[in-house]
Amino acid sequence: MSANGQIIPSSLSISDLPWQIRWDQDKCTLCGSCTAVCPVNAIELGVFRKREITAGLGLAEKPSSSQSIRYGIRQRTSPAYACVGCAMCSMVCPNDAISPVRNDGSDKLRYHINQGGQPRSRGGRRNDPSGLLDQIKFIRISMLTDPALDAGRHTFDVNTLLGRVLEPRDALKHQREHGWMPPVREIYPLVIGGMSFGALSPTMWEGLQMGVAYLNEEMGMPVRICTGEGGCPPRLLRSRFLKYVILQIASGYFGWDEIIHAIPEMKEDPCAIEIKYGQGAKPGDGGLLMWHKVNRLIAAIRGVPERVSLPSPPTHQTQYSIEESVAKMIQSMSMAWGFRVPVYPKISATSTSLAVLNNLTRNPYAAGLAIDGEDGGTGAAYNVSMNHMGHPIASNLRDCYLNLVKVGKQNEIPLFAGGGVGKNGNLAANAAALIMMGASGVQTGKYIMQAAAGCLGSEQDRCNICNIGLCPKGIASQDPRIYRRLDAEKVAERVVDLYLAFDMELRKILAPLGRSTSLPIGMSDALGINDYHAAERLGIRYVV
Amino acid sequence: MCRLFAVTSDTPLSPMKALEALDAMREGHDGSGVGLFMRDLGGPFAAIKGAPILSGIFTDAGLKKLDTLMMDIGFMTKYRMGIQLPETPPAGTPPRDIYLIRAYDYPRTWENLAEEEKHRRLLKVRLQLREMGEAEGDMIVFSFWPDVIMIKEIGDPLTVGRYMDLDRHGITARIIMAQGRQNTNYAINLYACHPFFLEGFATMTNGENTAFIPVKEFLESRGFDGYIGFQSDSEVFVHILHYISTFLDLPLDAYKHIITPLPDEALNSHADASVLRILKQSCRRLIIDGPNCIIGNLPDGTLFMAQDSKKLRPGIVGGKPGVWAFSSEVCGLDTVIPDRDKSKDFQPMHLDMAMVGPDRKEVKVCRQTDRLSRQA
Ligand code: SF4
Ligand code: SF4
């Protein structure tokens, strides 16, 4: 701080910040790459002055004083410019002269980030790296009682169903009498969860879509991707690739004008329609696209003016009760596509999930239920919602599944679980655990961003600035100067990589369990955990 | 592993024949238990085809409880087969008071009931007896059905058969299913011992059904009181057979499509693709997994063998018109039907189901790629 600086309550020192910049004068060539790339302008050119007194030993030489100036990098400390730890500066530095370091004490920034009375909002997910899913082990290994299966050699049928499956007697009756059969899609059990065009950059979206198309058409994997709330580019709506896409409608209905108008011109039906009622990252809160990201293209697709923030209401405003909200929406959406497309709601995991599920079991058009747990990600939400609101996915999913088992409808309404799947990189293990607890499939978004596009976000509050349009990786930005950094082709390649790797890992889990003929939905006898109460709660084995 | 042997023959055979076949295959099982299912009986039971026969193991106290209950309902003993036992059982076999095989006359009040209703009630009585015996372990009931006898015991199959001296008691049957068991479950529970029986359907399996829990949960939630037990992961095979036959009215060849449906590609090019897809989807929770060779018997007497979708267990069928056997290994066949044309022996593979109908003329093989025998 300069000599005439003033200390105010929110004056912070570098030590008070969560991320501190280490900069090495010896290595730095002052190229300026780091300051140019920093998304939040946390670093700037610093001018450091030094005065040196030289006093000789003898009397002949008089002490002298000299001034020198050196240039370097200075970290800014005001809350608006606090470093977010993205490490883009390290990435671009040609001499490895700079890097962010996490403050090992507790920072003071958290008390001052609410400048102007605005609580902190951000992207990412709950800042808590722990997770129950990672503790679950697969313990029922068939060895001598079975010839073990070979993950590399045997065939594995792991596809799952999305859509209302009729009870066997009804199914046969409908078939005999040529009655209406609810549409059912056979899909890969790992679905790319809803991330909107708008939240994601055009290059990211394009890369994901290309990757999904490649997986379907070249690898024979029926992978599906959900649009999130934000509509769908018109060309995709009118292309044959639409069948790989789950269109999401949420409380803001963004983009649905365009979609409805495109229906007569659609070559293919979409895979399904997801009605979003809630999101695990911010339960009870609507979607939010900040004005930074609403450029001409986004505004056109969503059917809104440019550069205005787009909050979706917390609930679907036109409807008042769960009966209306769910039944009517499902019915209207089904009707729009002539009852040929599965329509299902997505809710945030909550202690009231069972009520929604029970309602769905009585609705013959409900094609499934997606449940998003507290560890789900988002492009923009209040920090408090992300960190403190919501229900863990494991017990919520398990309760729902066991409830279906109780009423005998476990095969009829598929449950899709999301929220923190692959949070610590263990995508296949987390997905398999959820499937064996009763999920028909899982949805994941954050893992895809991390693995396919190099998203830097973490649960230790790294980066997470997806909301302000400055995503340093070009994933969640609408600024062409930024999203040019992301090569759509490369994203597509990574999507394919990660799916193939997931598939192999899934088989590596299923083979020792002796499962290959069908996806082991509800195979809870395979699971164990070394936490007694969790085991009791989930109805799986307690192992120590 | 377990070893299986089943035979269907125009002339009634002694169950000892089947136990000898198991003995020939003894390298494949550890002799920890034996189960026998007999249908279409000869000997003293030939004359009382319609009378329900109760098979089980009772203590003296249990027998008293049984008599009281049966009297209450109005069942009258029609024929009782007393199995005389030597003083000491063979090593490994616990001493038992009574191996019960007893035929009853239906209660008077049941006389005008439809066959189906009588059968329903027989199941109820069997379940009631089973429940009554649960606490004290004084009644173990295997079957209560016309023209069916079942015996299960711990110990080496042939030794147990000789100990009970089955030959001397003159039990014979045209259809016999026998299993020599490998005890993988440690806790020895006779209810976990194959074959399993439910309302006229019987199955036994060599294998391990790794999809047990989801299948079990699905069956339990069908609201049918006969789907109980589940002491063995193989018991669900008989429940599934019962479910698709009675609830869904599907032909036997659909059984294989339910438990191991065709992969999607093969399904799409199947002549019955639309109904098979519906079955695959709506009966998804009945898909079994793991290595399993299943031998089963229908109420009409049809005997069949089906393999899992990867054919991970051995199984062979052979014989001649009038007598056919299904066996885990060929040495079992050789023991019982040595004079057959061995070049005609058939090993069902991953898509196959082999069946011999009640006429015992030939082995019919249905492949999953064939059309369904009867439209669902
Ligand atoms: S880590 Fe990121 S936010 Fe921090 S100074 Fe470097 S570039 Fe800027
Ligand atoms: S890299 Fe982009 S998408 Fe990832 S956390 Fe940072 S801003 Fe968000």
mmCIF file of N, CA and C in Angstrom, chain B residues 2-8 21 24-25 176 178 204 206 292-296 303-307 311-320 323-337 340-350 352-356 363-365:
data_model
loop_
_atom_site.group_PDB
_atom_site.id
_atom_site.type_symbol
_atom_site.label_atom_id
_atom_site.label_comp_id
_atom_site.label_asym_id
_atom_site.label_seq_id
_atom_site.Cartn_x
_atom_site.Cartn_y
_atom_site.Cartn_z
ATOM 1 N N CYS B 2 -22.833 -76.972 -8.967
ATOM 2 C CA CYS B 2 -23.783 -78.032 -8.698
ATOM 3 C C CYS B 2 -23.812 -78.942 -9.919
ATOM 4 N N ARG B 3 -24.420 -80.088 -9.758
ATOM 5 C CA ARG B 3 -24.646 -80.943 -10.906
ATOM 6 C C ARG B 3 -26.137 -81.263 -10.992
ATOM 7 N N LEU B 4 -26.624 -81.300 -12.242
ATOM 8 C CA LEU B 4 -28.045 -81.509 -12.461
ATOM 9 C C LEU B 4 -28.270 -82.745 -13.299
ATOM 10 N N PHE B 5 -29.355 -83.421 -13.007
ATOM 11 C CA PHE B 5 -29.761 -84.511 -13.879
ATOM 12 C C PHE B 5 -31.277 -84.592 -13.876
ATOM 13 N N ALA B 6 -31.863 -84.700 -15.086
ATOM 14 C CA ALA B 6 -33.313 -84.844 -15.178
ATOM 15 C C ALA B 6 -33.619 -85.855 -16.247
ATOM 16 N N VAL B 7 -34.679 -86.599 -16.026
ATOM 17 C CA VAL B 7 -35.041 -87.613 -17.012
ATOM 18 C C VAL B 7 -36.551 -87.640 -17.164
ATOM 19 N N THR B 8 -36.997 -87.903 -18.398
ATOM 20 C CA THR B 8 -38.418 -88.092 -18.641
ATOM 21 C C THR B 8 -38.560 -89.385 -19.424
ATOM 22 N N ALA B 21 -26.769 -91.179 -11.599
ATOM 23 C CA ALA B 21 -26.237 -90.248 -12.606
ATOM 24 C C ALA B 21 -25.483 -89.112 -11.921
ATOM 25 N N ALA B 24 -22.165 -90.275 -10.869
ATOM 26 C CA ALA B 24 -21.186 -90.333 -11.958
ATOM 27 C C ALA B 24 -20.527 -88.965 -12.164
ATOM 28 N N MET B 25 -21.272 -87.920 -11.799
ATOM 29 C CA MET B 25 -20.745 -86.556 -12.008
ATOM 30 C C MET B 25 -20.185 -85.982 -10.711
ATOM 31 N N ILE B 176 -38.189 -87.115 -13.455
ATOM 32 C CA ILE B 176 -37.379 -86.958 -12.244
ATOM 33 C C ILE B 176 -36.364 -85.844 -12.484
ATOM 34 N N ALA B 178 -33.069 -84.119 -10.451
ATOM 35 C CA ALA B 178 -32.221 -84.312 -9.275
ATOM 36 C C ALA B 178 -31.056 -83.349 -9.328
ATOM 37 N N MET B 204 -34.457 -76.252 -11.526
ATOM 38 C CA MET B 204 -33.210 -76.336 -10.761
ATOM 39 C C MET B 204 -32.126 -75.756 -11.645
ATOM 40 N N ASN B 206 -27.799 -74.874 -12.233
ATOM 41 C CA ASN B 206 -26.395 -74.942 -11.890
ATOM 42 C C ASN B 206 -25.846 -73.574 -12.217
ATOM 43 N N ASN B 292 -25.563 -69.650 -15.751
ATOM 44 C CA ASN B 292 -26.690 -70.447 -15.272
ATOM 45 C C ASN B 292 -27.141 -71.453 -16.317
ATOM 46 N N CYS B 293 -27.222 -72.710 -15.913
ATOM 47 C CA CYS B 293 -27.872 -73.719 -16.748
ATOM 48 C C CYS B 293 -29.129 -74.120 -15.991
ATOM 49 N N ILE B 294 -30.278 -73.923 -16.620
ATOM 50 C CA ILE B 294 -31.549 -74.145 -15.939
ATOM 51 C C ILE B 294 -32.249 -75.350 -16.535
ATOM 52 N N ILE B 295 -32.707 -76.240 -15.675
ATOM 53 C CA ILE B 295 -33.562 -77.332 -16.132
ATOM 54 C C ILE B 295 -34.901 -77.149 -15.441
ATOM 55 N N GLY B 296 -35.979 -77.276 -16.198
ATOM 56 C CA GLY B 296 -37.277 -77.028 -15.596
ATOM 57 C C GLY B 296 -38.337 -77.965 -16.129
ATOM 58 N N LEU B 303 -40.244 -81.061 -20.215
ATOM 59 C CA LEU B 303 -38.972 -80.873 -19.517
ATOM 60 C C LEU B 303 -38.097 -80.016 -20.429
ATOM 61 N N PHE B 304 -37.380 -79.074 -19.859
ATOM 62 C CA PHE B 304 -36.566 -78.215 -20.735
ATOM 63 C C PHE B 304 -35.235 -77.852 -20.109
ATOM 64 N N MET B 305 -34.329 -77.405 -20.959
ATOM 65 C CA MET B 305 -33.049 -76.873 -20.486
ATOM 66 C C MET B 305 -32.778 -75.561 -21.208
ATOM 67 N N ALA B 306 -32.357 -74.544 -20.449
ATOM 68 C CA ALA B 306 -31.996 -73.268 -21.061
ATOM 69 C C ALA B 306 -30.669 -72.810 -20.479
ATOM 70 N N GLN B 307 -29.898 -72.109 -21.289
ATOM 71 C CA GLN B 307 -28.592 -71.635 -20.859
ATOM 72 C C GLN B 307 -28.592 -70.117 -20.713
ATOM 73 N N LYS B 311 -23.632 -68.792 -22.148
ATOM 74 C CA LYS B 311 -23.448 -70.242 -22.029
ATOM 75 C C LYS B 311 -22.181 -70.535 -21.237
ATOM 76 N N LEU B 312 -22.278 -70.229 -19.963
ATOM 77 C CA LEU B 312 -21.107 -70.397 -19.112
ATOM 78 C C LEU B 312 -21.156 -71.681 -18.283
ATOM 79 N N ARG B 313 -22.207 -72.478 -18.436
ATOM 80 C CA ARG B 313 -22.299 -73.704 -17.660
ATOM 81 C C ARG B 313 -22.524 -74.887 -18.599
ATOM 82 N N PRO B 314 -22.070 -76.094 -18.180
ATOM 83 C CA PRO B 314 -22.271 -77.251 -19.059
ATOM 84 C C PRO B 314 -23.713 -77.746 -19.018
ATOM 85 N N GLY B 315 -24.120 -78.413 -20.089
ATOM 86 C CA GLY B 315 -25.460 -79.000 -20.134
ATOM 87 C C GLY B 315 -25.618 -79.788 -21.419
ATOM 88 N N ILE B 316 -26.193 -80.980 -21.325
ATOM 89 C CA ILE B 316 -26.316 -81.839 -22.505
ATOM 90 C C ILE B 316 -27.645 -82.592 -22.447
ATOM 91 N N VAL B 317 -28.211 -82.828 -23.616
ATOM 92 C CA VAL B 317 -29.492 -83.538 -23.720
ATOM 93 C C VAL B 317 -29.301 -84.721 -24.656
ATOM 94 N N GLY B 318 -29.865 -85.870 -24.305
ATOM 95 C CA GLY B 318 -29.772 -87.027 -25.198
ATOM 96 C C GLY B 318 -30.765 -88.082 -24.779
ATOM 97 N N GLY B 319 -30.922 -89.082 -25.625
ATOM 98 C CA GLY B 319 -31.843 -90.164 -25.283
ATOM 99 C C GLY B 319 -32.371 -90.814 -26.530
ATOM 100 N N LYS B 320 -33.538 -91.376 -26.390
ATOM 101 C CA LYS B 320 -34.178 -92.037 -27.520
ATOM 102 C C LYS B 320 -35.676 -91.890 -27.311
ATOM 103 N N VAL B 323 -37.534 -92.111 -23.856
ATOM 104 C CA VAL B 323 -36.769 -91.731 -22.667
ATOM 105 C C VAL B 323 -35.652 -90.743 -23.047
ATOM 106 N N TRP B 324 -35.693 -89.597 -22.378
ATOM 107 C CA TRP B 324 -34.727 -88.538 -22.659
ATOM 108 C C TRP B 324 -34.190 -88.021 -21.337
ATOM 109 N N ALA B 325 -32.912 -87.657 -21.374
ATOM 110 C CA ALA B 325 -32.344 -87.124 -20.140
ATOM 111 C C ALA B 325 -31.616 -85.812 -20.406
ATOM 112 N N PHE B 326 -31.631 -84.954 -19.390
ATOM 113 C CA PHE B 326 -30.935 -83.659 -19.425
ATOM 114 C C PHE B 326 -29.903 -83.721 -18.303
ATOM 115 N N SER B 327 -28.661 -83.439 -18.645
ATOM 116 C CA SER B 327 -27.631 -83.658 -17.648
ATOM 117 C C SER B 327 -26.569 -82.577 -17.727
ATOM 118 N N SER B 328 -25.904 -82.328 -16.586
ATOM 119 C CA SER B 328 -24.800 -81.374 -16.621
ATOM 120 C C SER B 328 -23.666 -81.925 -17.476
ATOM 121 N N GLU B 329 -23.432 -83.234 -17.321
ATOM 122 C CA GLU B 329 -22.306 -83.811 -18.043
ATOM 123 C C GLU B 329 -22.748 -85.070 -18.747
ATOM 124 N N VAL B 330 -21.979 -85.436 -19.773
ATOM 125 C CA VAL B 330 -22.354 -86.572 -20.608
ATOM 126 C C VAL B 330 -22.293 -87.885 -19.817
ATOM 127 N N CYS B 331 -21.432 -87.944 -18.790
ATOM 128 C CA CYS B 331 -21.353 -89.200 -18.026
ATOM 129 C C CYS B 331 -22.662 -89.480 -17.293
ATOM 130 N N GLY B 332 -23.410 -88.429 -16.987
ATOM 131 C CA GLY B 332 -24.721 -88.630 -16.376
ATOM 132 C C GLY B 332 -25.658 -89.321 -17.352
ATOM 133 N N LEU B 333 -25.643 -88.864 -18.593
ATOM 134 C CA LEU B 333 -26.476 -89.487 -19.629
ATOM 135 C C LEU B 333 -26.075 -90.944 -19.814
ATOM 136 N N ASP B 334 -24.766 -91.179 -19.858
ATOM 137 C CA ASP B 334 -24.266 -92.546 -20.095
ATOM 138 C C ASP B 334 -24.740 -93.509 -19.015
ATOM 139 N N THR B 335 -24.851 -93.017 -17.798
ATOM 140 C CA THR B 335 -25.257 -93.892 -16.701
ATOM 141 C C THR B 335 -26.699 -94.355 -16.872
ATOM 142 N N VAL B 336 -27.559 -93.440 -17.313
ATOM 143 C CA VAL B 336 -28.985 -93.769 -17.323
ATOM 144 C C VAL B 336 -29.462 -94.268 -18.686
ATOM 145 N N ILE B 337 -28.945 -93.700 -19.772
ATOM 146 C CA ILE B 337 -29.366 -94.157 -21.113
ATOM 147 C C ILE B 337 -28.123 -94.507 -21.926
ATOM 148 N N ARG B 340 -28.288 -95.058 -26.133
ATOM 149 C CA ARG B 340 -28.840 -94.068 -27.049
ATOM 150 C C ARG B 340 -27.864 -93.820 -28.198
ATOM 151 N N ASP B 341 -28.311 -93.102 -29.208
ATOM 152 C CA ASP B 341 -27.417 -92.710 -30.306
ATOM 153 C C ASP B 341 -26.660 -91.455 -29.877
ATOM 154 N N LYS B 342 -25.411 -91.653 -29.469
ATOM 155 C CA LYS B 342 -24.668 -90.533 -28.868
ATOM 156 C C LYS B 342 -24.379 -89.421 -29.866
ATOM 157 N N SER B 343 -24.395 -89.774 -31.145
ATOM 158 C CA SER B 343 -24.118 -88.729 -32.140
ATOM 159 C C SER B 343 -25.238 -87.703 -32.178
ATOM 160 N N LYS B 344 -26.373 -88.063 -31.578
ATOM 161 C CA LYS B 344 -27.512 -87.122 -31.579
ATOM 162 C C LYS B 344 -27.562 -86.293 -30.290
ATOM 163 N N ASP B 345 -26.618 -86.526 -29.383
ATOM 164 C CA ASP B 345 -26.603 -85.724 -28.149
ATOM 165 C C ASP B 345 -26.495 -84.246 -28.514
ATOM 166 N N PHE B 346 -27.119 -83.432 -27.717
ATOM 167 C CA PHE B 346 -27.169 -82.009 -28.069
ATOM 168 C C PHE B 346 -26.826 -81.155 -26.862
ATOM 169 N N GLN B 347 -25.951 -80.205 -27.085
ATOM 170 C CA GLN B 347 -25.621 -79.266 -26.001
ATOM 171 C C GLN B 347 -26.214 -77.904 -26.326
ATOM 172 N N PRO B 348 -27.254 -77.487 -25.650
ATOM 173 C CA PRO B 348 -27.855 -76.182 -25.941
ATOM 174 C C PRO B 348 -26.829 -75.063 -25.732
ATOM 175 N N MET B 349 -26.797 -74.128 -26.666
ATOM 176 C CA MET B 349 -25.855 -73.019 -26.564
ATOM 177 C C MET B 349 -26.594 -71.758 -26.100
ATOM 178 N N HIS B 350 -25.918 -70.603 -26.226
ATOM 179 C CA HIS B 350 -26.438 -69.405 -25.564
ATOM 180 C C HIS B 350 -27.810 -68.942 -26.049
ATOM 181 N N ASP B 352 -30.149 -71.180 -27.205
ATOM 182 C CA ASP B 352 -31.020 -72.351 -27.348
ATOM 183 C C ASP B 352 -31.803 -72.689 -26.105
ATOM 184 N N MET B 353 -32.898 -73.360 -26.377
ATOM 185 C CA MET B 353 -33.658 -73.977 -25.316
ATOM 186 C C MET B 353 -34.049 -75.346 -25.864
ATOM 187 N N ALA B 354 -33.744 -76.392 -25.113
ATOM 188 C CA ALA B 354 -34.101 -77.736 -25.570
ATOM 189 C C ALA B 354 -35.281 -78.212 -24.757
ATOM 190 N N MET B 355 -36.290 -78.796 -25.410
ATOM 191 C CA MET B 355 -37.428 -79.298 -24.638
ATOM 192 C C MET B 355 -37.890 -80.643 -25.142
ATOM 193 N N VAL B 356 -38.399 -81.400 -24.195
ATOM 194 C CA VAL B 356 -39.035 -82.672 -24.550
ATOM 195 C C VAL B 356 -40.456 -82.588 -24.017
ATOM 196 N N VAL B 363 -36.443 -84.386 -29.062
ATOM 197 C CA VAL B 363 -35.982 -83.158 -28.407
ATOM 198 C C VAL B 363 -36.244 -82.018 -29.372
ATOM 199 N N LYS B 364 -36.984 -81.056 -28.912
ATOM 200 C CA LYS B 364 -37.233 -79.904 -29.758
ATOM 201 C C LYS B 364 -36.296 -78.781 -29.307
ATOM 202 N N VAL B 365 -35.647 -78.158 -30.290
ATOM 203 C CA VAL B 365 -34.745 -77.066 -29.930
ATOM 204 C C VAL B 365 -35.330 -75.760 -30.447
#
